[in-house]
Coordinates of C-alpha atoms and ligand atoms in Angstrom, one line a residue:
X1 CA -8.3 -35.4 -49.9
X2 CA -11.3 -35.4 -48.2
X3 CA -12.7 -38.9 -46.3
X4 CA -15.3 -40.4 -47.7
X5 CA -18.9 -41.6 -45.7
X6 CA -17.7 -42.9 -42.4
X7 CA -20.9 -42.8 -40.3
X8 CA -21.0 -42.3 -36.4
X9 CA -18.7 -43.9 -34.4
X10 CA -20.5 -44.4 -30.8
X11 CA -18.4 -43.1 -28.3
X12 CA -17.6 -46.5 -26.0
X13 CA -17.4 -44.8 -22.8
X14 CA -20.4 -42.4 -23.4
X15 CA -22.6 -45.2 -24.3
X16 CA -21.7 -47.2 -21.6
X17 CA -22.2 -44.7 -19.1
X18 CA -25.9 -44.0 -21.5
X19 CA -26.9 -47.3 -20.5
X20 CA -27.4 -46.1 -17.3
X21 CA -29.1 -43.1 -17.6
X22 CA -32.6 -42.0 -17.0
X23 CA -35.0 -42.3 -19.5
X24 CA -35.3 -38.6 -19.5
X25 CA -31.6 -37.7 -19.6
X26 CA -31.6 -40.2 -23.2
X27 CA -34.4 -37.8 -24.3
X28 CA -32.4 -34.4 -23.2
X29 CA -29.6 -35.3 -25.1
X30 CA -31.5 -36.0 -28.4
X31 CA -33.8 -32.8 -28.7
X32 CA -35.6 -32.0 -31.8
X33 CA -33.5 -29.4 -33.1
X34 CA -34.7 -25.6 -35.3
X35 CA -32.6 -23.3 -36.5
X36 CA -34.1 -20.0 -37.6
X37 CA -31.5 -18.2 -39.4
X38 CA -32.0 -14.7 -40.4
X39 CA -30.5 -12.9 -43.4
X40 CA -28.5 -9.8 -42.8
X41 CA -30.3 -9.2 -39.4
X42 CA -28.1 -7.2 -37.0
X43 CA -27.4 -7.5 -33.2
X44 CA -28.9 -4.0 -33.0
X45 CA -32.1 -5.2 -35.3
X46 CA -34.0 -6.8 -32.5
X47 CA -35.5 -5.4 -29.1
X48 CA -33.8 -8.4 -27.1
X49 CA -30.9 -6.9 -27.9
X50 CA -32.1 -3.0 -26.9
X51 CA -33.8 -2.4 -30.7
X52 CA -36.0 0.5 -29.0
X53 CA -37.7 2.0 -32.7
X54 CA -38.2 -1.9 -33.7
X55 CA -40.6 -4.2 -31.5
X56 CA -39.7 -7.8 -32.1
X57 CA -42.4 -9.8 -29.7
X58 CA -41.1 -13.4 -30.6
X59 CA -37.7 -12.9 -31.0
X60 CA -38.2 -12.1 -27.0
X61 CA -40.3 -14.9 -25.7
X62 CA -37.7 -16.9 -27.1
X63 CA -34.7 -15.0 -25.4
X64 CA -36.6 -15.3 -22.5
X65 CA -37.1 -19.2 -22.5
X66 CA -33.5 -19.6 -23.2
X67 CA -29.7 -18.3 -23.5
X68 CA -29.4 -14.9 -25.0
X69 CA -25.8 -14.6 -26.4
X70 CA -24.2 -11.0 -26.7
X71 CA -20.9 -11.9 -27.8
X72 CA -21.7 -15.0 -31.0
X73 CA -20.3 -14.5 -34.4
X74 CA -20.9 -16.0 -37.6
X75 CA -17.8 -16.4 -39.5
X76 CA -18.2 -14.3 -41.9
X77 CA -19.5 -11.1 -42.9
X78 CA -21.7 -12.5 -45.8
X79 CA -24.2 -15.4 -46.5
X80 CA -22.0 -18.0 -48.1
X81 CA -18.6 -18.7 -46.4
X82 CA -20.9 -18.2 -42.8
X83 CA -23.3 -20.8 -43.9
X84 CA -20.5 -23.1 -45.2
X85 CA -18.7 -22.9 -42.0
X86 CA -21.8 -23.7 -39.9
X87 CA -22.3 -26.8 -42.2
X88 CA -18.8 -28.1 -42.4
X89 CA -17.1 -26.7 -39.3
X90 CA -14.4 -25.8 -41.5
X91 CA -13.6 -22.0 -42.1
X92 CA -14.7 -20.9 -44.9
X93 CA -11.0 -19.2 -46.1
X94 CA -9.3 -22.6 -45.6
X95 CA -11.2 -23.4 -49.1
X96 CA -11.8 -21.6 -52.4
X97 CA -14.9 -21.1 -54.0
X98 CA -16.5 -20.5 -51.0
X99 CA -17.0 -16.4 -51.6
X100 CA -20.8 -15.2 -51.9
X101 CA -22.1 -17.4 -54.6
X102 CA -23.5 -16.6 -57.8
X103 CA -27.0 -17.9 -58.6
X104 CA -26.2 -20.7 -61.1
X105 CA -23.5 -21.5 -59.0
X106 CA -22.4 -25.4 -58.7
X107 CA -22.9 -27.3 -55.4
X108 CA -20.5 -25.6 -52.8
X109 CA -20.3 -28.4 -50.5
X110 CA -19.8 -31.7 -52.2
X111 CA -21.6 -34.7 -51.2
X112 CA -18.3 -36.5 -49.7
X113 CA -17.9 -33.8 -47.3
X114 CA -19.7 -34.6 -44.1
X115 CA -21.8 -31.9 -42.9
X116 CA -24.4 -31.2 -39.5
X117 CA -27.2 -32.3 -41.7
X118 CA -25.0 -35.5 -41.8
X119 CA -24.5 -36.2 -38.3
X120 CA -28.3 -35.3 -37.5
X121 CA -29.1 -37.9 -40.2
X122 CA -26.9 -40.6 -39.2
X123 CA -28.1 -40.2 -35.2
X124 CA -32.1 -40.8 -36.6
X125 CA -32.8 -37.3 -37.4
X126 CA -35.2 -36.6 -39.8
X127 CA -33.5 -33.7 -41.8
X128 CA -34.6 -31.0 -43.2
X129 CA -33.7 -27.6 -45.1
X130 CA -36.5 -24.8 -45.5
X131 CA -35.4 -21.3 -47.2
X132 CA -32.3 -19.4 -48.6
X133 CA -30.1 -21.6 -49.7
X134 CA -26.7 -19.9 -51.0
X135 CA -24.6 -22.8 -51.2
X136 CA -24.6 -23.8 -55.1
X137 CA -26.4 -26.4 -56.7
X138 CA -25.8 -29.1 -59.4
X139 CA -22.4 -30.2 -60.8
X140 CA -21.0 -27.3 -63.0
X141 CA -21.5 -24.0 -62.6
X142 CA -23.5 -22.1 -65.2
X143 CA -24.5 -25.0 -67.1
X144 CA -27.4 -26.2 -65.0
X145 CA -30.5 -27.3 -66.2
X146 CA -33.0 -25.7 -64.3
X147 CA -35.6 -27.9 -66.2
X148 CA -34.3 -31.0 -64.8
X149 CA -33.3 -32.7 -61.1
X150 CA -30.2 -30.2 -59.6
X151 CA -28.1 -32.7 -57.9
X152 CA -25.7 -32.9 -56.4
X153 CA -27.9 -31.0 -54.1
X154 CA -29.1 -30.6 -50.7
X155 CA -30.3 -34.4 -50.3
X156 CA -26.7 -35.4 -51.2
X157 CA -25.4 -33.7 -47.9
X158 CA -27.7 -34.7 -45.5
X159 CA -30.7 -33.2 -45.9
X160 CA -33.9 -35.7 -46.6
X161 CA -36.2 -32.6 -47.3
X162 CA -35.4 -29.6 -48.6
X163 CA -37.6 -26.0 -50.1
X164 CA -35.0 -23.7 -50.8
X165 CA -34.5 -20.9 -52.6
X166 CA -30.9 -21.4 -54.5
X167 CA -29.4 -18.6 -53.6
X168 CA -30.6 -14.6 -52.6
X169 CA -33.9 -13.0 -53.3
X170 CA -31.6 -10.4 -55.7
X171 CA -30.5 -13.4 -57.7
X172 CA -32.1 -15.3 -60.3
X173 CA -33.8 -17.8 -60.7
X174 CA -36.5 -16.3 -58.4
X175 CA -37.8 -20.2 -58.4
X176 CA -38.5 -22.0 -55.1
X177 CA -36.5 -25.9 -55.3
X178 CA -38.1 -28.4 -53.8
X179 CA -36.4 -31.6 -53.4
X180 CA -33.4 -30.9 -56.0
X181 CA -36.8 -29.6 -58.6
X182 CA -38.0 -25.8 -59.4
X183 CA -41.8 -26.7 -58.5
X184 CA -44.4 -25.2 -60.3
X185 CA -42.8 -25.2 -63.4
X186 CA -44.9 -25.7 -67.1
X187 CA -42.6 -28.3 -69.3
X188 CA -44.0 -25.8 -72.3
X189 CA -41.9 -22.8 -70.6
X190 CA -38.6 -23.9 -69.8
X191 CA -36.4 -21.7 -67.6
X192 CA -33.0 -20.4 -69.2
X193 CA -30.6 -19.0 -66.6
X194 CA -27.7 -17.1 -67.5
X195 CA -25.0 -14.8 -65.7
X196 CA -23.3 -14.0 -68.6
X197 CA -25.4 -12.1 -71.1
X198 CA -29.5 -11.4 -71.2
X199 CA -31.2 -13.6 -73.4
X200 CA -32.7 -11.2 -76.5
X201 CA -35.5 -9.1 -76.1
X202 CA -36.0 -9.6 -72.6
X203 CA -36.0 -6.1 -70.7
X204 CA -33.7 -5.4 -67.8
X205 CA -33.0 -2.9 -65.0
X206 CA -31.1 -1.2 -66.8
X207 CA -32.7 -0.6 -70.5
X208 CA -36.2 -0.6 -68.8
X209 CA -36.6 1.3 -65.9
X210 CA -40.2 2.2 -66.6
X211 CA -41.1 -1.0 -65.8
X212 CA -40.0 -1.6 -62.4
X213 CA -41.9 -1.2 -58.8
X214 CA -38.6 -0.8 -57.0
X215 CA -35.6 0.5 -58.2
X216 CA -31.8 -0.5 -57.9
X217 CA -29.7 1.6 -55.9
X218 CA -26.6 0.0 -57.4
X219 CA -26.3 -3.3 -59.1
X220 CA -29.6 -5.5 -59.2
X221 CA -30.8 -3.7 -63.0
X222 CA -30.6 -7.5 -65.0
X223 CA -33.7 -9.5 -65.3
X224 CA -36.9 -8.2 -63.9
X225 CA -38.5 -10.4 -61.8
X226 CA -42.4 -9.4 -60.5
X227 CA -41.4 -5.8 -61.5
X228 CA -37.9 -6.0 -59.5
X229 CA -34.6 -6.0 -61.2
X230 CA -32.3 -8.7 -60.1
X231 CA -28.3 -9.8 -60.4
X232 CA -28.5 -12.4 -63.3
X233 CA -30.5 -13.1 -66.2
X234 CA -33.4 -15.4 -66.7
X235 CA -35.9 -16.1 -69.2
X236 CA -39.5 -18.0 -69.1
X237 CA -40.5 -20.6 -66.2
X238 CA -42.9 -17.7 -65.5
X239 CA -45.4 -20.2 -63.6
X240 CA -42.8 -21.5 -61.3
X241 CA -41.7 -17.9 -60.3
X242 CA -42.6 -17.0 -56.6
X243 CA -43.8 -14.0 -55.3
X244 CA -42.0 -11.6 -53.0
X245 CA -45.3 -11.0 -51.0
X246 CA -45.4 -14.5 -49.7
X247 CA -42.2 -15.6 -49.9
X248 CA -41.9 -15.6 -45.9
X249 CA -45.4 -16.7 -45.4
X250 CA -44.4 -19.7 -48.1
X251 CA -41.0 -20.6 -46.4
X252 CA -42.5 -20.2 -42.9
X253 CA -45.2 -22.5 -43.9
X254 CA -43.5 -25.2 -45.2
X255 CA -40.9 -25.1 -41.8
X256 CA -44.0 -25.4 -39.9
X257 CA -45.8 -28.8 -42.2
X258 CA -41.8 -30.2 -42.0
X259 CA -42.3 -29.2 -38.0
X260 CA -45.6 -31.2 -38.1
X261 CA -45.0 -33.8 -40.2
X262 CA -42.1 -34.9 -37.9
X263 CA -43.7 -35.1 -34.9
X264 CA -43.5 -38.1 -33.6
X265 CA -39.4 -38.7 -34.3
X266 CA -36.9 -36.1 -33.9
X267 CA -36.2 -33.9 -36.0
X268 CA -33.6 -31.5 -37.5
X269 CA -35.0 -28.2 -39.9
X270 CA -32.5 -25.3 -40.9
X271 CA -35.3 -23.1 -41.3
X272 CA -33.1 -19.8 -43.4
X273 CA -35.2 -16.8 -43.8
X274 CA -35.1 -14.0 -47.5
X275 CA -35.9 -11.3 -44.4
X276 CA -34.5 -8.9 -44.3
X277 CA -32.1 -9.2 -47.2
X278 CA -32.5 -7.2 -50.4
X279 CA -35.4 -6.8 -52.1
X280 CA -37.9 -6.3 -49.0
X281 CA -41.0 -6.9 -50.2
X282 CA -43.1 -7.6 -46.9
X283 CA -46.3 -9.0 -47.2
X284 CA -49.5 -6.8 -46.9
X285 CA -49.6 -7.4 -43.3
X286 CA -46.5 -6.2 -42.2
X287 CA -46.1 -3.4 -45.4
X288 CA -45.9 -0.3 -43.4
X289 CA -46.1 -1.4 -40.4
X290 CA -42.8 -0.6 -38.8
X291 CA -42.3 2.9 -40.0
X292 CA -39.0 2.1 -41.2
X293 CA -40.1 1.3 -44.3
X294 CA -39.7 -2.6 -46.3
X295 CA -36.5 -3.0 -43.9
X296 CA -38.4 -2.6 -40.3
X297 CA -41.3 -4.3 -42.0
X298 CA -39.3 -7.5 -42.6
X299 CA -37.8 -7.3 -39.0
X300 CA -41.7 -7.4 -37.9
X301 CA -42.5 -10.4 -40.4
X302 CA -39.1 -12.3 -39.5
X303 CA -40.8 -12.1 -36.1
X304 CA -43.9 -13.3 -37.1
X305 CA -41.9 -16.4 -38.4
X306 CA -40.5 -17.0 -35.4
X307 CA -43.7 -16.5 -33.8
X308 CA -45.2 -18.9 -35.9
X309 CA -42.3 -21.7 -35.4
X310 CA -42.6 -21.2 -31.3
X311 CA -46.3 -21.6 -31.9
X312 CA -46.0 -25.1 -33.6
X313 CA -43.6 -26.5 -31.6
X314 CA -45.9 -25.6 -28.4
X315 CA -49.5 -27.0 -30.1
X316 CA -47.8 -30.2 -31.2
X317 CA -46.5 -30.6 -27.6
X318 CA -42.9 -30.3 -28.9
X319 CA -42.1 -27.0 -26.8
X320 CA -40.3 -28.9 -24.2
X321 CA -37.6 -31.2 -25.8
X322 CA -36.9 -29.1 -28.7
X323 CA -33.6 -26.9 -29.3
X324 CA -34.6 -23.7 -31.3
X325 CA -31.4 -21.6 -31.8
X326 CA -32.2 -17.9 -34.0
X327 CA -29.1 -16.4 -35.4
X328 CA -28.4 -14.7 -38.3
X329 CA -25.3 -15.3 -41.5
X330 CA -23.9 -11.6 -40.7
X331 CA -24.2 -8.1 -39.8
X332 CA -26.6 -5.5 -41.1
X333 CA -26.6 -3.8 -43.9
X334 CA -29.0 -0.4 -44.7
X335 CA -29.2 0.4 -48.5
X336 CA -27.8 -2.9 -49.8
X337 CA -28.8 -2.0 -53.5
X338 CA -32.3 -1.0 -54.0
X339 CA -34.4 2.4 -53.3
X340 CA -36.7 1.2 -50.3
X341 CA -36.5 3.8 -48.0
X342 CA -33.8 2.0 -45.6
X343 CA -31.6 4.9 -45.0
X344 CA -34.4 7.8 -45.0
X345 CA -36.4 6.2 -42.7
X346 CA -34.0 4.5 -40.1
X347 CA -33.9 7.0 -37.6
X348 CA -32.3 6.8 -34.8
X349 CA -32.2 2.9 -35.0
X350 CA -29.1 1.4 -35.3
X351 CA -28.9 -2.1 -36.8
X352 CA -25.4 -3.1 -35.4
X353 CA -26.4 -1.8 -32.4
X354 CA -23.2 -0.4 -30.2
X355 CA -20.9 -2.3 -32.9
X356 CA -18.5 -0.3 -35.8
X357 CA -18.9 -1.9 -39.4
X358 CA -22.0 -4.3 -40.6
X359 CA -22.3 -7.0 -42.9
X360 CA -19.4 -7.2 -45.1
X361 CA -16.8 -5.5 -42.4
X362 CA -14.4 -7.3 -40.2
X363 CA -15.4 -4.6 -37.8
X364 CA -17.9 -5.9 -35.4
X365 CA -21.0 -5.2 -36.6
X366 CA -19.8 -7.7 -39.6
X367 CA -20.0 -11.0 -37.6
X368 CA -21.6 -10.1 -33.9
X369 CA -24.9 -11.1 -34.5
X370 CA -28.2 -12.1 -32.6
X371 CA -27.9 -15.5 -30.9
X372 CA -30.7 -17.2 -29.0
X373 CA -30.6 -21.3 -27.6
X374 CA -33.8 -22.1 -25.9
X375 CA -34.3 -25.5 -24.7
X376 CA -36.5 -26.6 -21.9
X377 CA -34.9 -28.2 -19.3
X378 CA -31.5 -27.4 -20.1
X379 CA -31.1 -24.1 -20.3
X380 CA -32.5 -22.0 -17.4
X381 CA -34.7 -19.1 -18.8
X382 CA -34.0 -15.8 -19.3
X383 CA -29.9 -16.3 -19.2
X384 CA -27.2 -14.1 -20.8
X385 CA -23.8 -15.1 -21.5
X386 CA -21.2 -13.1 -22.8
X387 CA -18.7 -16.0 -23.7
X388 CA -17.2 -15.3 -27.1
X389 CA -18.9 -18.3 -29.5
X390 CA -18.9 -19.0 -33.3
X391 CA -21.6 -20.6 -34.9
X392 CA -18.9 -23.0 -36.5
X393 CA -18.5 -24.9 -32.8
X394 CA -22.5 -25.8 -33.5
X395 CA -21.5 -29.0 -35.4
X396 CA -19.0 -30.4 -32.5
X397 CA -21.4 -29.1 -30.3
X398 CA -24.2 -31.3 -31.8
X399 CA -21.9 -34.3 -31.7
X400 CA -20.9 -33.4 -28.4
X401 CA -24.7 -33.6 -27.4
X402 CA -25.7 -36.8 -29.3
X403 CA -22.9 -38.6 -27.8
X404 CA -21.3 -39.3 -31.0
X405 CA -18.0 -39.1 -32.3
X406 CA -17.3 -37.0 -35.3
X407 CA -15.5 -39.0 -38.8
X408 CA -11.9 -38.0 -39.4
X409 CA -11.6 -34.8 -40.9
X410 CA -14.9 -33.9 -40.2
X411 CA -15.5 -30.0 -39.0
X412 CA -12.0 -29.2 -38.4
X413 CA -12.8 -26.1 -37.1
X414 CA -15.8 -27.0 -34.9
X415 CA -15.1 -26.9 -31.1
X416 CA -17.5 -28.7 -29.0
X417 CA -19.2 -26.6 -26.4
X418 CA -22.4 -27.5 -24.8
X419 CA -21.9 -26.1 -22.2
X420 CA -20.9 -22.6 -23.3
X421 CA -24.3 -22.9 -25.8
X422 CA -26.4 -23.9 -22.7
X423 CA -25.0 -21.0 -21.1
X424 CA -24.0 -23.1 -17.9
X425 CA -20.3 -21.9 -18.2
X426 CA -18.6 -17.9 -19.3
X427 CA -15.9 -19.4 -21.0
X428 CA -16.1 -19.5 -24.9
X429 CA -13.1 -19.7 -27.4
X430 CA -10.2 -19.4 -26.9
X431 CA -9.6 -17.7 -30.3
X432 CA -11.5 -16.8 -33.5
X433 CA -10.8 -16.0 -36.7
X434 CA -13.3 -14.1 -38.9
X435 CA -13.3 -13.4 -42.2
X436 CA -15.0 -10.4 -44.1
X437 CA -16.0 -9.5 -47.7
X438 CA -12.4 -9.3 -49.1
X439 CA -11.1 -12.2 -47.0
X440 CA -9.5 -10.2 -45.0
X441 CA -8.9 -12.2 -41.7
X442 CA -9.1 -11.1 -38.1
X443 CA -7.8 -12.8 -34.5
X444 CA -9.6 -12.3 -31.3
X445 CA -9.4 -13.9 -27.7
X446 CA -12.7 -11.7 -26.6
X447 CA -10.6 -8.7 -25.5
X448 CA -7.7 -8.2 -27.8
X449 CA -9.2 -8.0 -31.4
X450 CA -6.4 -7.9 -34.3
X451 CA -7.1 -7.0 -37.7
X452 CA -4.6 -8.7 -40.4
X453 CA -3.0 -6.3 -42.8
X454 CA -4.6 -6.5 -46.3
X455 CA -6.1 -5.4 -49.3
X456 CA -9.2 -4.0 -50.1
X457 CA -10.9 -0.1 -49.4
X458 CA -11.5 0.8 -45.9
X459 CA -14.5 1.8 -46.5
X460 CA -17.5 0.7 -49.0
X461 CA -19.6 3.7 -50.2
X462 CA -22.2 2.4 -51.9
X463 CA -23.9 0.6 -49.0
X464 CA -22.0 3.4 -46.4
X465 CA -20.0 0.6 -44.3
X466 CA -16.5 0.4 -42.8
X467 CA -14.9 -2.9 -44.0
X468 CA -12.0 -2.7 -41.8
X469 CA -9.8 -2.9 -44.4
X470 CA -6.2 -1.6 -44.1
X471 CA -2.7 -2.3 -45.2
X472 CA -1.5 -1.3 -41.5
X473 CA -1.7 -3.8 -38.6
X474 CA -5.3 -3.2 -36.6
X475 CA -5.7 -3.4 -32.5
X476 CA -8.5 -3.0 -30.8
X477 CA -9.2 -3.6 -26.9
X478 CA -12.7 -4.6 -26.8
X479 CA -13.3 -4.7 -23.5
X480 CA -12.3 -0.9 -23.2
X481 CA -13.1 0.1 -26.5
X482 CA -16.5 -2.6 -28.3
X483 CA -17.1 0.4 -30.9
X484 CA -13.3 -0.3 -32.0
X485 CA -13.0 3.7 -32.3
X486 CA -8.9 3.5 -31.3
X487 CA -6.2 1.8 -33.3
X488 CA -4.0 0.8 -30.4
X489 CA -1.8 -1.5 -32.7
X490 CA 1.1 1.4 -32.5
X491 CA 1.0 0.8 -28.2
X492 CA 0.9 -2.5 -28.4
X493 CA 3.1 -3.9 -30.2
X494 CA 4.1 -7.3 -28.4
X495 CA -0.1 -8.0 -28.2
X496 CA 0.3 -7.3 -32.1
X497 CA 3.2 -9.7 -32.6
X498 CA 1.3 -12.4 -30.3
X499 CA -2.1 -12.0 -32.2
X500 CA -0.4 -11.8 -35.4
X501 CA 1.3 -15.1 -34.5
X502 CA -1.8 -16.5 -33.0
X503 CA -3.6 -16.1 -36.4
X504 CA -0.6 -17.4 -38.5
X505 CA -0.6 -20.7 -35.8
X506 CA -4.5 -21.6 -36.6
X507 CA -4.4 -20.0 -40.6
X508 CA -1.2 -22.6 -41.2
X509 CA -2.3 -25.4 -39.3
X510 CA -5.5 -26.5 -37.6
X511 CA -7.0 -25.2 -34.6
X512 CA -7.4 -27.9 -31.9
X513 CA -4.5 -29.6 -32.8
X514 CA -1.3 -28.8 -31.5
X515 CA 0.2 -26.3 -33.7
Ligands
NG6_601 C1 -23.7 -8.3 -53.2 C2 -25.0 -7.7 -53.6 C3 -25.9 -7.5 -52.4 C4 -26.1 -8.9 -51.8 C5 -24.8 -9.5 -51.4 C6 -24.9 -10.9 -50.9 C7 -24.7 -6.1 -55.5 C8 -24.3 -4.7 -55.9 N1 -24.7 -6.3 -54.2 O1 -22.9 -8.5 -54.2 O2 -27.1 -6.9 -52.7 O3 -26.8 -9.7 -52.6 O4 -24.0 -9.6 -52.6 O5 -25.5 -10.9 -49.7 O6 -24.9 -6.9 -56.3 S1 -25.5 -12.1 -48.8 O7 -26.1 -11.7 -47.5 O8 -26.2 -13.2 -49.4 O9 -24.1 -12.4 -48.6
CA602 CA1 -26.7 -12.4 -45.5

């Protein structure tokens, strides 16, 4: 059973020795904070990271103001249990119902679980939440009333302000939520979601090809949505439906009013991008741009976000005590279900960059992604670490900085580590578990990488990945061997037994504590 609201306990000794501090130091340890979180944008994907086909301008600046990480995971190889884990510090495996979520999924996170957005709120943050959400919404599955407020909802876990999109520009509704409420919405066309059956007469993917601008290349041929077939059905709300043109130019915009509006007191925005998950639809200004096709041209306009966030913070004056961090939920992924060019037109661009797999894959690719801190002040410019981090240790981290002490039970997987995220020291974990699309589970220490025995195929042909997937123990040496080409499980079979143990130890009990 989890604990209810407990609230922030002041460490005694930290705020002691606070008392004493500089006026300045207070301030460095309460930076605004941003998050921009990208969808299914790869460590190869950016030209920080050695992108040569893909120019990525912003994405840059900002490595170059802060702490470039080339060895940060998100727990998981898709959207769901990575973003849980980042807001609950708890691995996402440790609870059900945390796979990738259906659109008219309930609320993922309930509101007696304590969550970042929590701490940031109880420390004075304003909070906020702009973009994709993924997490569920409402109280039971399937039964929501899009019509009326969907609560429990973001403000019930922390966040005071939230524009989200529920769940994946593939799934329906494709309906922007303001503030628990589909905006834009005409009382005399109520919206009717359903993921069981269509509603009659409304066309779909699948029965009406003729009338779609972008077709599936597997899945996504339900409701049609702006001439794109989605996963899910919906009916009417047509007003409130957004447009896949300006669906970045909308989300960066209101990041940037939540940015301005908060000014004066700090802040906290989780500011999660639709680039460049399926369906790309960039807007007119970045539409051919890339010569990659939709999926280069969403790289260029998730740039152009972060360009836009780094030029807010800088014209309000808010450039020097502000923590951006850019990361993305997992791996890449090329043809993730529609026909937009991805795979004839990549090239020789590689999305993962050196890394085997990509999203979905316990393989590298899966979970290594792009990982930027940039903080004035604190982190020297133009660092590169190569400590092995998880975007789960973010929460303890934050505490860590506030000064505060987390609840009980709170973000039991979280390790604090300021000073691995400020890139002042090499060391990172000690071990990490990650988690790809089948659950399968994998162990590393930053050399030895083992790969858990399960179920599930080894490889995924429809969107041409290797999950990683076996029923014979993995090994990989990824100091020698990043690409993980060789299975060296068969020569190394006490560093097997250990890692095996290893993952047993933390799956059984909970990391941190003595197991
Ligand atoms: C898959 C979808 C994929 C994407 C993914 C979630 C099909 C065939 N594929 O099931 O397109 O939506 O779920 O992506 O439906 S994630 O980045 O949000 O985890
Ligand atoms: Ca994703």
């Amino acid at each position: 059973m989890r604990k209810e609201f407990y609230g922030i306990l002041p460490l005694a000794l930290t705020s002691c020795l606070a008392s004493h501090a500089t006026a300045q130091e207070k301030q460095s340890n309460r930076p605004n904070v941003v998050f921009i979180y990208a969808d299914d944008i790869g460590y190869g994907d950016l030209s920080c990271n050695g992108a040569k086909t893909i120019h990525t301008p912003n994405v840059e600046r900002l490595a170059k103001m802060g702490v470039r990480f080339t060895n940060a995971h998100s727990a998981a190889a898709t959207s769901t249990p990575s973003r849980y884990a980042m807001l609950t510090g708890e691995y996402a495996w440790r609870k059900a119902g945390t796979g990738i979520a259906a659109g008219d999924a309930a609320a993922i996170i309930r509101p007696e679980r304590y969550t970042m957005a929590n701490l940031f709120k109880d420390a004075g943050y304003n909070t906020g939440v702009v973009g994709k959400w993924h997490l569920g919404l409402g109280d039971k599955g399937g039964e929501q009333d899009w019509n009326k407020p969907l609560q429990p909802g973001t403000n019930d876990i922390g966040f005071e302000y939230s524009f989200i999109m529920a769940a994946t520009g593939d799934r329906v509704p494709c309906v922007f939520v303001e503030n628990d409420q589909v905006i834009n919405l005409d009382p005399n066309d109520p919206i009717q979601v359903s993921y069981k059956a269509n509603f009659p007469g409304e066309p779909t993917g699948k029965d009406n090809p003729e009338l779609l601008k972008m077709h599936p290349s597997h899945g996504h041929d339900q409701s049609i949505v702006n001439g794109i077939s989605r996963i899910g059905y919906m009916k009417g709300g047509k007003s409130a439906l957004w447009q896949d043109e300006k669906i970045a130019e909308t989300l960066t915009g209101k990041a940037v009013s939540f940015i301005e509006g908060h000014k004066s007191a700090p802040f906290f925005l989780y500011f999660a991008t639709q680039d460049a998950h399926v369906p790309r639809v960039p807007s007119p200004q970045f539409a051919g741009k890339s010569g990659m096709g939709p999926r280069g041209d969403c790289l260029l306009e998730f740039d152009w976000s972060v360009g836009e966030i780094l030029n807010t913070l800088e014209r309000l004056g808010l450039d020097k005590n502000t923590l951006v961090i850019l990361s993305s939920d997992n791996g890449p992924v090329v043809d993730d279900g529609y026909k937009d060019q991805a795979v004839e037109l990549l090239g020789d661009h590689t999305p993962g960059g050196i890394y085997r797999g990509g999203k979905y894959s316990s393989f590298e690719a899966g979970t290594r992604i792009p990982c930027i801190w940039s903080w004035q002040g604190v982190i020297r410019p133009g660092t590169v670490s190569d400590a092995l981090l998880c975007q789960i240790d973010w929460f303890a981290t934050f505490a860590e900085m506030l000064n505060v002490r987390l609840p009980e039970g709170a973000a039991p997987d979280s390790e604090p580590m300021l000073k691995a995220w400020t890139g002042k020291q090499k060391k990172g974990r000690e071990w990490l578990v990650l988690q790809n699309a089948q659950n399968n589970l994998s162990v590393t220490d930053g050399k030895w990488k083992y790969l858990r025995p399960g179920n599930g195929p080894a490889y995924l042909k429809a969107v041409n990945i290797e999950l990683g997937n076996s029923k014979e123990p993995q090994l990989y040496d990824l100091k020698k061997d990043p690409g993980e080409k060789n299975n060296v499980a068969d020569q190394y079979p006490e560093q097997v037994k250990k890692m095996a143990e290893q993952l047993e130890k933390i799956v059984d009990g909970r990391y941190g504590l003595p197991l």
